[in-house]
Coordinates of C-alpha atoms in Angstrom, one line a residue:
Chain A
M9 CA -39.4 -31.2 -29.9
A10 CA -36.8 -31.8 -27.2
A11 CA -37.6 -34.4 -24.7
S12 CA -37.5 -33.5 -21.0
I13 CA -34.1 -33.9 -19.6
A14 CA -32.9 -34.8 -16.1
I15 CA -30.2 -32.5 -14.6
H16 CA -28.2 -32.9 -11.5
L17 CA -27.6 -29.6 -9.7
E18 CA -25.3 -28.9 -6.9
F19 CA -24.7 -25.8 -4.9
G20 CA -21.7 -25.3 -2.8
G21 CA -19.4 -22.7 -1.1
G22 CA -22.3 -20.9 0.5
A23 CA -24.6 -20.7 -2.5
E24 CA -26.8 -23.4 -0.9
L25 CA -27.8 -20.9 1.8
L26 CA -30.1 -19.4 -0.9
F27 CA -31.7 -22.7 -1.5
N28 CA -32.7 -23.6 2.0
G29 CA -29.4 -25.3 2.7
V30 CA -30.1 -28.1 0.2
K31 CA -26.9 -28.8 -1.8
K32 CA -28.0 -31.4 -4.3
H33 CA -31.1 -31.2 -6.5
H34 CA -32.2 -33.7 -9.1
V35 CA -34.5 -31.9 -11.4
T36 CA -36.3 -32.7 -14.6
L37 CA -36.7 -29.9 -17.0
P38 CA -39.9 -30.0 -19.0
S39 CA -39.8 -30.7 -22.7
Q40 CA -39.9 -27.7 -25.0
S41 CA -39.4 -26.9 -28.6
E42 CA -35.8 -25.8 -28.5
P43 CA -33.1 -27.5 -26.6
W44 CA -32.4 -26.2 -23.1
D45 CA -29.4 -24.0 -22.7
M46 CA -27.8 -22.5 -19.6
K47 CA -29.5 -19.2 -19.9
Q48 CA -32.8 -20.8 -19.7
L49 CA -31.7 -23.0 -16.9
L50 CA -30.8 -20.0 -14.9
V51 CA -34.2 -18.5 -15.4
W52 CA -35.8 -21.8 -14.5
I53 CA -33.7 -22.0 -11.3
Q54 CA -34.6 -18.5 -10.3
R55 CA -38.2 -19.3 -10.8
N56 CA -38.5 -22.7 -9.2
L57 CA -35.6 -23.3 -6.8
L58 CA -34.3 -20.0 -5.5
K59 CA -35.8 -19.3 -2.1
E60 CA -34.6 -15.8 -1.3
R61 CA -32.4 -12.9 -2.5
P62 CA -32.2 -13.6 -6.2
E63 CA -29.7 -10.8 -6.7
L64 CA -27.1 -12.8 -4.7
F65 CA -27.3 -15.6 -7.3
V66 CA -28.3 -14.1 -10.6
Q67 CA -27.1 -10.9 -12.1
G68 CA -28.9 -9.9 -15.3
D69 CA -28.6 -12.9 -17.7
S70 CA -25.8 -14.6 -16.0
V71 CA -24.7 -15.7 -12.6
R72 CA -23.3 -13.2 -10.1
P73 CA -19.6 -12.6 -10.4
G74 CA -17.8 -14.8 -8.0
I75 CA -19.9 -17.9 -8.6
L76 CA -18.0 -20.6 -10.3
V77 CA -20.1 -22.8 -12.6
L78 CA -18.9 -26.3 -13.5
I79 CA -20.6 -28.4 -16.2
N80 CA -19.6 -32.0 -15.8
D81 CA -16.6 -30.9 -13.8
A82 CA -15.4 -28.6 -16.4
D83 CA -15.4 -24.8 -16.2
W84 CA -18.4 -23.5 -18.1
E85 CA -16.2 -20.9 -19.8
L86 CA -14.8 -23.8 -21.9
M87 CA -18.3 -25.0 -22.8
G88 CA -19.7 -21.8 -24.1
E89 CA -21.0 -20.3 -20.8
L90 CA -24.6 -19.3 -21.3
D91 CA -24.9 -20.8 -24.8
Y92 CA -24.1 -24.3 -23.8
Q93 CA -26.9 -26.7 -24.6
L94 CA -27.8 -29.0 -21.8
Q95 CA -27.9 -32.8 -22.3
D96 CA -29.6 -35.4 -20.3
Q97 CA -27.9 -36.4 -17.1
D98 CA -25.6 -33.4 -17.1
N99 CA -24.1 -32.4 -13.8
V100 CA -24.1 -28.6 -13.1
V101 CA -22.4 -27.3 -10.1
F102 CA -22.6 -23.7 -8.7
I103 CA -19.9 -22.9 -6.2
S104 CA -19.7 -19.5 -4.6
T105 CA -16.2 -18.3 -4.1
L106 CA -17.2 -15.3 -2.2
H107 CA -17.4 -17.0 1.1
G108 CA -14.9 -18.2 3.5
G109 CA -11.2 -18.5 3.3
Chain B
M21 CA -3.4 -23.5 -16.8
C22 CA -4.3 -27.1 -17.2
Q23 CA -7.9 -26.4 -17.5
V24 CA -7.2 -24.9 -20.9
E25 CA -5.9 -28.2 -22.1
E26 CA -9.2 -29.9 -21.3
D27 CA -10.8 -27.9 -24.0
Y28 CA -8.5 -29.2 -26.7
R29 CA -8.9 -32.7 -25.5
G30 CA -12.6 -32.4 -25.9
Q31 CA -15.2 -34.2 -23.9
M32 CA -14.2 -37.7 -25.0
E33 CA -11.3 -37.8 -22.6
R34 CA -13.1 -37.7 -19.3
A35 CA -9.8 -39.0 -18.2
A36 CA -8.0 -38.3 -15.0
A37 CA -5.0 -37.0 -16.9
P38 CA -5.9 -33.3 -16.9
R39 CA -6.9 -33.5 -13.3
L40 CA -3.7 -35.0 -12.2
C41 CA -1.8 -32.3 -14.0
F42 CA -3.9 -29.7 -12.2
K43 CA -3.5 -31.5 -8.9
D44 CA 0.3 -31.7 -9.3
F45 CA 0.5 -28.1 -10.1
F46 CA -1.7 -27.2 -7.2
I47 CA 0.4 -29.2 -4.7
H48 CA 3.6 -28.0 -6.2
K49 CA 2.7 -24.4 -5.7
F50 CA 2.2 -24.9 -2.0
K51 CA 5.5 -26.5 -1.5
A52 CA 7.2 -24.0 -3.8
V53 CA 6.0 -21.0 -1.8
L54 CA 7.2 -22.6 1.4
G55 CA 10.5 -23.6 0.0
K56 CA 11.1 -20.3 -1.7
N57 CA 10.6 -18.3 1.4
R58 CA 12.6 -20.5 3.7
I59 CA 10.9 -19.3 6.8
I60 CA 9.6 -22.6 8.2
F61 CA 12.5 -24.6 9.6
P62 CA 12.4 -28.4 9.8
G63 CA 10.7 -29.7 12.9
E64 CA 9.1 -26.4 13.7
K65 CA 5.6 -26.3 15.2
V66 CA 3.2 -24.5 13.0
L67 CA -0.4 -23.7 13.9
L68 CA -2.9 -23.7 11.0
A69 CA -5.7 -21.3 11.4
V70 CA -8.7 -23.0 9.8
S71 CA -11.9 -21.0 9.5
G72 CA -13.8 -23.9 8.0
G73 CA -13.9 -22.1 4.6
P74 CA -12.6 -23.4 1.3
S75 CA -9.2 -21.8 1.3
S76 CA -8.2 -22.8 4.8
C77 CA -9.5 -26.3 4.4
S78 CA -7.6 -26.6 1.2
M79 CA -4.5 -25.5 3.1
L80 CA -5.2 -28.2 5.6
R81 CA -5.4 -30.7 2.9
Q82 CA -2.2 -29.5 1.3
V83 CA -0.4 -29.8 4.6
Q84 CA -1.8 -33.3 5.0
E85 CA -0.6 -34.3 1.5
G86 CA 2.7 -32.7 2.0
L87 CA 3.4 -34.6 5.2
S88 CA 2.3 -37.9 4.0
Q89 CA 4.9 -40.6 3.6
K90 CA 4.6 -41.0 -0.1
A91 CA 5.1 -37.4 -0.9
N92 CA 8.3 -36.5 -2.6
K93 CA 10.0 -33.6 -0.9
K94 CA 8.0 -34.1 2.2
L95 CA 7.1 -31.1 4.3
R96 CA 9.0 -31.1 7.5
F97 CA 7.1 -29.2 10.1
V98 CA 4.8 -30.3 12.9
P99 CA 1.3 -28.9 12.4
G100 CA -1.6 -28.2 14.7
V101 CA -5.0 -26.8 13.8
A102 CA -6.9 -24.0 15.4
F103 CA -10.6 -23.1 14.7
I104 CA -12.3 -20.1 16.2
D105 CA -16.0 -20.6 16.8
E106 CA -17.6 -17.2 16.1
G107 CA -21.2 -18.2 16.5
A108 CA -21.7 -15.5 19.1
A109 CA -20.8 -12.8 16.6
I110 CA -23.6 -13.8 14.2
G111 CA -26.1 -14.7 16.9
Q112 CA -26.2 -18.4 16.4
S113 CA -27.8 -20.5 19.0
V114 CA -25.8 -22.9 21.1
E115 CA -27.1 -25.9 19.2
E116 CA -26.2 -24.5 15.9
R117 CA -22.7 -23.7 17.1
Q118 CA -22.3 -27.2 18.5
R119 CA -23.4 -28.7 15.3
T120 CA -20.9 -26.7 13.2
V121 CA -18.1 -27.5 15.7
A122 CA -19.0 -31.2 15.6
E123 CA -18.8 -31.2 11.8
L124 CA -15.4 -29.6 11.9
Q125 CA -14.2 -31.7 14.7
A126 CA -14.8 -34.7 12.5
V127 CA -12.8 -33.2 9.7
F128 CA -9.9 -32.4 12.0
Q129 CA -9.9 -35.8 13.6
A130 CA -9.6 -37.3 10.2
T131 CA -6.3 -35.5 9.7
G132 CA -4.7 -36.8 12.9
F133 CA -3.3 -33.4 13.8
P134 CA -3.8 -31.9 17.3
F135 CA -6.6 -29.3 17.1
Y136 CA -8.0 -26.6 19.3
I137 CA -11.5 -25.4 19.2
L138 CA -11.6 -21.8 20.4
P139 CA -14.8 -20.0 21.1
L140 CA -14.4 -16.4 20.3
E141 CA -15.5 -15.6 23.9
Q142 CA -12.1 -16.5 25.0
V143 CA -10.8 -13.2 23.8
L144 CA -12.3 -11.7 26.9
D145 CA -9.9 -13.7 29.0
L146 CA -6.7 -13.0 27.2
P147 CA -3.7 -11.6 29.1
A148 CA -2.3 -8.2 28.3
S149 CA 0.8 -9.8 27.0
V150 CA -0.9 -10.4 23.7
V151 CA -0.8 -6.8 22.7
A152 CA 2.5 -6.0 24.4
T153 CA 5.4 -6.0 21.9
N154 CA 7.5 -9.1 22.1
P155 CA 11.1 -9.2 21.0
S156 CA 11.4 -10.9 17.7
P157 CA 13.8 -13.9 17.4
S158 CA 17.2 -12.8 16.2
E159 CA 17.4 -12.6 12.5
Q160 CA 18.6 -16.0 11.2
P161 CA 21.2 -15.7 8.5
A162 CA 20.2 -17.2 5.3
S163 CA 22.7 -20.0 5.7
A164 CA 21.0 -21.1 8.9
Y165 CA 18.1 -22.6 6.9
K166 CA 20.3 -24.7 4.6
A167 CA 22.3 -25.9 7.6
A168 CA 19.1 -26.8 9.4
V169 CA 17.8 -28.8 6.5
H170 CA 21.2 -30.4 6.0
H171 CA 21.2 -31.4 9.6
F172 CA 17.7 -32.7 9.4
V173 CA 18.5 -34.9 6.4
E174 CA 21.6 -36.2 8.1
T175 CA 19.9 -37.4 11.2
D176 CA 17.3 -38.9 8.9
G177 CA 14.6 -37.0 10.8
S178 CA 14.9 -39.3 13.8
N179 CA 14.8 -36.3 16.1
F180 CA 11.7 -35.2 14.3
P181 CA 9.1 -34.8 17.0
R182 CA 6.3 -37.2 16.1
P183 CA 2.9 -35.6 15.8
Q184 CA 1.3 -36.2 19.2
E185 CA -1.7 -38.3 19.5
P186 CA -4.6 -35.8 19.3
K187 CA -5.9 -35.4 22.8
K188 CA -9.5 -36.0 23.1
T189 CA -10.5 -32.4 23.3
L190 CA -13.9 -31.8 24.8
L191 CA -15.8 -29.0 23.2
P192 CA -15.3 -26.1 25.6
R193 CA -18.3 -24.9 27.4
V194 CA -19.0 -21.2 27.1
Q195 CA -20.5 -19.2 29.8
E196 CA -23.6 -17.3 28.6
S197 CA -22.4 -14.2 30.4
H198 CA -19.3 -14.2 28.2
T199 CA -21.4 -14.6 25.1
L200 CA -23.5 -11.6 26.1
M201 CA -20.4 -9.5 26.8
L202 CA -19.0 -10.3 23.4
Q203 CA -22.3 -9.5 21.8
Q204 CA -22.4 -6.3 23.7
L205 CA -19.0 -5.4 22.5
L206 CA -19.9 -6.1 18.9
G207 CA -23.2 -4.3 19.3
S208 CA -21.4 -1.2 20.5
V209 CA -19.8 -0.9 17.0
K210 CA -22.0 1.2 14.8
T211 CA -20.8 0.3 11.3
L212 CA -20.3 -3.1 9.8
T213 CA -16.9 -2.1 8.4
A214 CA -15.6 -1.4 11.9
R215 CA -17.2 -4.5 13.2
E216 CA -15.5 -6.7 10.7
E217 CA -12.2 -5.0 11.4
L218 CA -12.6 -5.4 15.1
L219 CA -13.5 -9.1 14.7
N220 CA -10.4 -9.5 12.6
T221 CA -8.2 -8.0 15.3
L222 CA -9.7 -10.1 18.0
R223 CA -9.4 -13.2 16.0
Q224 CA -5.8 -12.6 15.4
H225 CA -5.1 -11.9 19.0
L226 CA -6.8 -15.2 20.0
L227 CA -4.8 -17.2 17.4
V228 CA -1.5 -15.6 18.4
H229 CA -2.2 -16.3 22.1
T230 CA -3.1 -19.9 21.4
A231 CA 0.1 -20.3 19.3
R232 CA 2.1 -18.9 22.2
T233 CA 0.6 -21.0 24.9
E234 CA 0.7 -24.2 23.0
G235 CA 4.3 -23.7 21.9
Y236 CA 3.9 -23.0 18.2
S237 CA 6.2 -20.5 16.6
K238 CA 4.4 -20.0 13.3
L239 CA 0.8 -19.3 12.4
M240 CA -0.5 -20.2 8.9
L241 CA -3.4 -18.3 7.6
G242 CA -5.4 -19.4 4.6
D243 CA -6.0 -16.2 2.7
S244 CA -6.2 -16.8 -1.0
C245 CA -5.0 -14.5 -3.7
T246 CA -8.4 -13.1 -4.4
R247 CA -9.0 -12.5 -0.7
L248 CA -5.7 -10.7 -0.4
A249 CA -6.4 -8.6 -3.5
V250 CA -9.7 -7.5 -1.9
K251 CA -7.9 -7.0 1.4
L252 CA -5.3 -4.8 -0.2
L253 CA -7.8 -2.4 -1.7
T254 CA -9.9 -2.5 1.4
S255 CA -6.9 -1.6 3.6
I256 CA -6.2 1.4 1.5
S257 CA -9.7 2.6 1.9
L258 CA -9.5 2.0 5.6
G259 CA -6.4 4.0 6.0
R260 CA -4.1 1.1 6.5
G261 CA -1.8 2.0 3.7
A262 CA 1.3 2.0 6.0
Q263 CA 0.6 -1.5 7.0
L264 CA -0.1 -3.0 3.6
A265 CA 3.1 -5.0 3.4
Q266 CA 2.4 -6.8 6.6
D267 CA -1.3 -7.3 6.1
T268 CA -1.0 -8.9 2.7
G269 CA 2.6 -10.2 2.5
F270 CA 3.7 -13.7 2.8
S271 CA 5.2 -13.3 6.2
D272 CA 4.1 -11.0 9.0
S273 CA 6.3 -10.5 12.0
R274 CA 4.5 -7.9 13.9
Y275 CA 3.9 -10.1 16.9
G276 CA 7.6 -10.7 17.3
D277 CA 7.9 -14.3 18.4
I278 CA 5.0 -15.6 16.4
I279 CA 5.3 -15.2 12.6
L280 CA 2.2 -15.2 10.5
V281 CA 2.6 -17.0 7.2
R282 CA 0.2 -16.9 4.2
P283 CA 1.0 -19.9 2.0
M284 CA -2.2 -19.8 0.0
R285 CA -1.6 -16.3 -1.4
D286 CA -0.7 -17.7 -4.8
Y287 CA -4.1 -19.5 -5.3
S288 CA -7.1 -17.7 -6.7
A289 CA -10.4 -18.4 -5.1
K290 CA -11.5 -20.1 -8.3
E291 CA -8.6 -22.5 -8.3
V292 CA -9.3 -23.4 -4.7
A293 CA -13.0 -24.0 -5.3
Y294 CA -12.2 -26.1 -8.3
Y295 CA -9.6 -28.2 -6.4
N296 CA -11.9 -28.7 -3.5
H297 CA -14.7 -29.9 -5.7
L298 CA -12.6 -32.2 -7.8
F299 CA -10.8 -33.8 -4.9
T300 CA -13.6 -33.6 -2.3
V301 CA -11.9 -31.5 0.3
P302 CA -14.3 -31.2 3.1
Y303 CA -15.2 -27.8 4.2
V304 CA -18.0 -26.2 6.2
V305 CA -19.9 -23.1 5.2
I306 CA -20.3 -20.9 8.2
P307 CA -22.1 -17.6 7.9
S308 CA -20.2 -14.6 8.9
V309 CA -21.3 -11.0 9.8
D310 CA -21.5 -10.0 6.2
T311 CA -23.3 -13.0 4.8
K312 CA -26.3 -12.1 2.6
T313 CA -25.7 -8.4 3.1
V314 CA -26.1 -5.9 0.3
D315 CA -23.1 -4.7 -1.6
K316 CA -22.8 -1.4 0.2
A317 CA -23.1 -2.8 3.7
S318 CA -19.4 -2.4 4.5
I319 CA -16.3 -1.3 2.7
Q320 CA -15.1 -4.9 2.7
R321 CA -18.2 -6.1 0.9
L322 CA -18.1 -3.2 -1.6
T323 CA -14.5 -3.9 -2.5
E324 CA -15.1 -7.6 -2.8
S325 CA -18.0 -7.0 -5.1
F326 CA -16.0 -4.5 -7.1
V327 CA -13.0 -6.8 -7.6
T328 CA -15.0 -9.8 -8.5
K329 CA -17.1 -8.0 -11.0
L330 CA -14.0 -6.5 -12.6
Q331 CA -12.5 -9.9 -12.6
T332 CA -15.2 -11.4 -14.8
D333 CA -14.5 -9.0 -17.6
F334 CA -10.8 -8.5 -17.0
P335 CA -9.4 -11.8 -15.7
S336 CA -6.0 -10.4 -14.9
T337 CA -7.4 -8.0 -12.2
V338 CA -6.7 -10.1 -9.2
S339 CA -3.3 -11.2 -10.4
T340 CA -2.3 -7.6 -11.1
I341 CA -3.3 -6.5 -7.7
Y342 CA -1.5 -9.4 -6.3
R343 CA 1.7 -8.6 -8.1
T344 CA 1.6 -5.1 -6.9
S345 CA 1.3 -6.3 -3.3
E346 CA 4.3 -8.5 -3.8
K347 CA 6.4 -5.4 -4.4
L348 CA 5.5 -3.9 -1.1
Q349 CA 8.1 -4.1 1.6
T350 CA 8.1 -2.8 5.1
A351 CA 10.5 0.1 5.6
C352 CA 12.7 -0.6 8.5
R353 CA 12.0 1.9 11.2
K354 CA 14.2 2.6 14.1
R355 CA 12.5 1.0 17.1
S356 CA 12.2 3.6 19.8
G357 CA 12.2 2.4 23.3
A358 CA 11.9 -1.0 24.8
D359 CA 8.4 -0.5 26.0
G360 CA 7.0 -0.6 22.5
C361 CA 5.2 2.7 22.7
D362 CA 5.6 3.0 19.0
R363 CA 3.2 0.2 18.2
C364 CA -0.5 0.4 17.7
L365 CA -2.4 -1.1 20.6
L366 CA -4.8 -3.1 18.5
C367 CA -3.1 -4.2 15.3
L368 CA 0.5 -4.0 16.6
C369 CA 1.8 -2.4 13.5
S370 CA 4.1 0.6 13.8
L371 CA 2.2 3.8 14.5
D372 CA 1.8 6.0 11.5
T373 CA 0.3 9.0 13.2
A374 CA 3.2 11.3 13.8
V375 CA 1.8 14.6 12.8
E376 CA 4.4 16.0 10.5
E377 CA 4.2 19.3 8.7
A378 CA 2.2 19.1 5.4
S379 CA 1.5 15.4 5.8
A380 CA -1.7 13.9 4.7
F381 CA -2.5 13.0 8.3
Q382 CA -2.2 16.6 9.4
A383 CA -4.5 17.6 6.5
T384 CA -7.1 15.2 7.8
L385 CA -6.9 16.6 11.3
I386 CA -7.2 20.1 10.1
S387 CA -10.2 19.4 7.9
D388 CA -11.8 17.5 10.8
Q389 CA -11.5 20.5 13.0
L390 CA -12.6 22.9 10.4
S391 CA -15.7 21.0 9.6
G392 CA -16.8 21.4 13.2
S393 CA -17.2 17.7 13.8
K394 CA -15.5 16.0 16.8
C395 CA -11.8 16.0 16.2
L396 CA -10.2 12.7 15.6
R397 CA -7.8 12.8 18.5
G398 CA -9.6 15.3 20.7
S399 CA -12.9 14.9 22.4
A400 CA -15.7 12.6 22.9
A401 CA -17.1 9.9 20.8
E402 CA -19.9 9.7 23.3
T403 CA -23.0 11.8 23.3
P404 CA -24.5 12.4 26.7
R405 CA -27.4 10.1 27.3
P406 CA -30.1 11.1 29.7
G407 CA -29.9 9.4 33.1
R408 CA -26.4 8.3 33.0
P409 CA -25.4 7.1 36.4
E410 CA -21.9 8.5 36.3
S411 CA -21.5 12.0 37.7
P412 CA -19.5 14.3 35.4
P413 CA -15.9 14.6 36.5
P414 CA -14.4 18.0 37.1
T415 CA -13.8 19.7 33.9
A416 CA -10.1 20.1 34.6
Q417 CA -9.5 16.4 34.4
C418 CA -11.0 16.1 31.0
C419 CA -9.6 19.0 29.3
S420 CA -6.1 18.6 30.4
S421 CA -5.8 15.2 29.0
A422 CA -2.2 13.9 28.9
E423 CA -1.6 14.9 25.4
G424 CA -2.9 18.4 26.0
R425 CA -5.0 18.4 22.8
G426 CA -7.7 20.9 22.5
C427 CA -10.9 19.4 23.9
G428 CA -12.9 22.5 23.4
R429 CA -14.0 21.4 19.9
A430 CA -16.7 19.1 21.2
G431 CA -19.5 19.4 18.7
S432 CA -22.1 18.2 21.1
D433 CA -22.5 20.5 24.0
G434 CA -20.9 19.3 27.1
G435 CA -20.5 16.0 25.5
C436 CA -16.9 16.3 26.3
C437 CA -17.3 16.1 30.0
S438 CA -20.3 14.0 30.3
S439 CA -18.9 10.8 31.5
A440 CA -16.2 9.6 33.8
K441 CA -15.0 7.2 31.1
L442 CA -14.4 9.9 28.5
P443 CA -10.7 10.5 29.0
E444 CA -10.3 6.8 28.3
T445 CA -11.6 7.1 24.8
T446 CA -9.5 10.1 24.1
R447 CA -6.3 8.7 25.3
L448 CA -7.0 5.3 23.7
K449 CA -6.9 6.9 20.3
S450 CA -3.4 8.2 20.8
L451 CA -2.2 4.7 21.2
L452 CA -3.7 3.5 17.9
C453 CA -2.7 3.8 14.3
Y454 CA -5.0 5.8 12.0
S455 CA -7.3 3.0 10.8
C456 CA -7.7 1.4 14.3
A457 CA -8.5 4.9 15.6
L458 CA -11.2 5.1 12.9
T459 CA -12.5 1.7 14.0
V460 CA -12.7 2.8 17.7
R461 CA -14.3 6.0 16.6
D462 CA -17.2 4.0 15.2
M463 CA -17.8 2.5 18.6
S464 CA -20.3 4.1 20.9
T465 CA -18.2 3.2 23.9
V466 CA -14.8 1.6 24.5
N467 CA -15.7 0.2 27.8
H468 CA -16.8 -3.1 26.3
L469 CA -13.4 -3.8 24.9
P470 CA -11.8 -6.8 26.5
Q471 CA -10.0 -6.2 29.7
Y472 CA -6.6 -6.9 28.2
I473 CA -6.8 -4.1 25.7
L474 CA -8.0 -1.6 28.3
S475 CA -5.4 -2.5 30.9
E476 CA -2.6 -2.5 28.4
A477 CA -3.8 1.0 27.2
Q478 CA -3.6 2.2 30.8
R479 CA -0.2 0.8 31.3
R480 CA 1.2 2.5 28.2
Q481 CA -0.4 5.8 29.2
R482 CA 1.2 5.6 32.6
R483 CA 4.5 4.8 31.1
S484 CA 4.4 7.7 28.7
Q485 CA 3.2 10.0 31.5
M486 CA 6.1 8.9 33.6
R487 CA 8.5 9.3 30.7
E488 CA 7.3 12.9 30.3
E489 CA 7.8 13.6 33.9
I490 CA 11.4 12.3 34.0
S491 CA 12.3 13.3 30.5
D492 CA 14.7 15.9 31.8
F493 CA 16.7 13.3 33.6
L494 CA 16.9 10.8 30.8
L495 CA 19.9 10.5 28.7
E496 CA 19.0 10.5 25.0
D497 CA 21.1 8.6 22.6
G498 CA 22.6 11.8 21.3
D499 CA 23.7 13.0 24.7
E500 CA 26.1 10.2 25.4
G501 CA 29.8 10.5 25.4
N502 CA 32.0 13.4 25.9

């Protein structure tokens, strides 16, 4: 049984437009039997936070290409991408690189 | 890249060490690209075009860092900042626009550089000199750069113009009628692709004009590597192949006296985003005409989506495209005539529409005619609307347009002669390069174009007509001497 964990989410680079313009979210993920991983977090975000146009944020299992994901300020590719297991007080940042120049 | 090192160091070392390495590399790249190209002379005034987005704000921060006292190998130019408020193009309310401008103003004031907030409506008031060809400054020999730097170092930079105290610029008030005119212009463009292209052109004109009036000789644009890769492919799709080198290269001298420079072209969008996040570079997200649109809304969007998707599976995509663009060079073409008739009216690149035998362009024209649609350079883009106030002009005027191209192909009956403004559209296209002509073709009417474009078009047409009339009396280059 994994305890519920608190996660700090941030959206930047234009991604916040899909979340009502709110950049920072402090969320608590409910406890469940297996530890939370990024794949489940994305599903959770899509279900609970995403206000509009899910196809602009999520594509299939993963994020849409062009969205940079940082876990504790490190690129998620170095952490195992979707298989990374979340820990309490982790900081996950989604930055859209498709906007602006 | 430094980020790879972080993996090996594991999560224990949340230290600043990897970040400093990344930061140094990032800053170094900026100075290296400027130093390598030796285009910006010491003491020169350079205008930074900041859109508020991550790349241009990152560029602003790099310039700030580079000019700061403690930097080794300090940058040596005098910067100014220009921001174009395009709220009218996306239908933002006045309050929303003022809020965005206020946010950016705070950012600019913190840098201490002089800045200019330009509402896009100002394009309606530009003078025709913006699209007239200006003579480029004489080619400086390579040694001139070294000499200038040497001189600068000798005088210890005492002649270095101090950055002026930023004037307290009031946010310019925009007349609502201008906003409406601008929206009318953008509304007359039928496709999003053409609208984005037109906006791009107008934006550039406004920036160049501002640079000229405020005394800047260089204009820095913040296009990142990813952006330029997308732009390269988009340009090819839009028929801008001939202008690729200028559109995506490091320096772009099409305006003659103002040179456009792209110092951020070595940075991928991901690097920029990462740097901005780590070092809290302030930027403002401003929606543009293609925000939240579907993938197929415009060619630009489609290409961007294609490249970014490909990049996830093949991380070398963007850099490969970028390397290809580096190899492009502008072929030096003999400039014909001082009146610059060989330049496109909108994008100011050399015209690529000489119809040569068996050229791709000729093939396009032929297939256009054969398919029975309105020919590209011939007749109307306008369909007759019921109740148009203008009376149709005599047929003779329309069908004997200056170029003498067959007008009889008009697909829509009588559409050719339906409006007094028709010859305008026809003749305008002959002054444009292939892709700008396509953009104009997507407009329902060219009358909403800003006055400076239309008056320059008329001027060129008159010149070319006059030239034809007196052509018998002109001495060509080959006729000289005995």
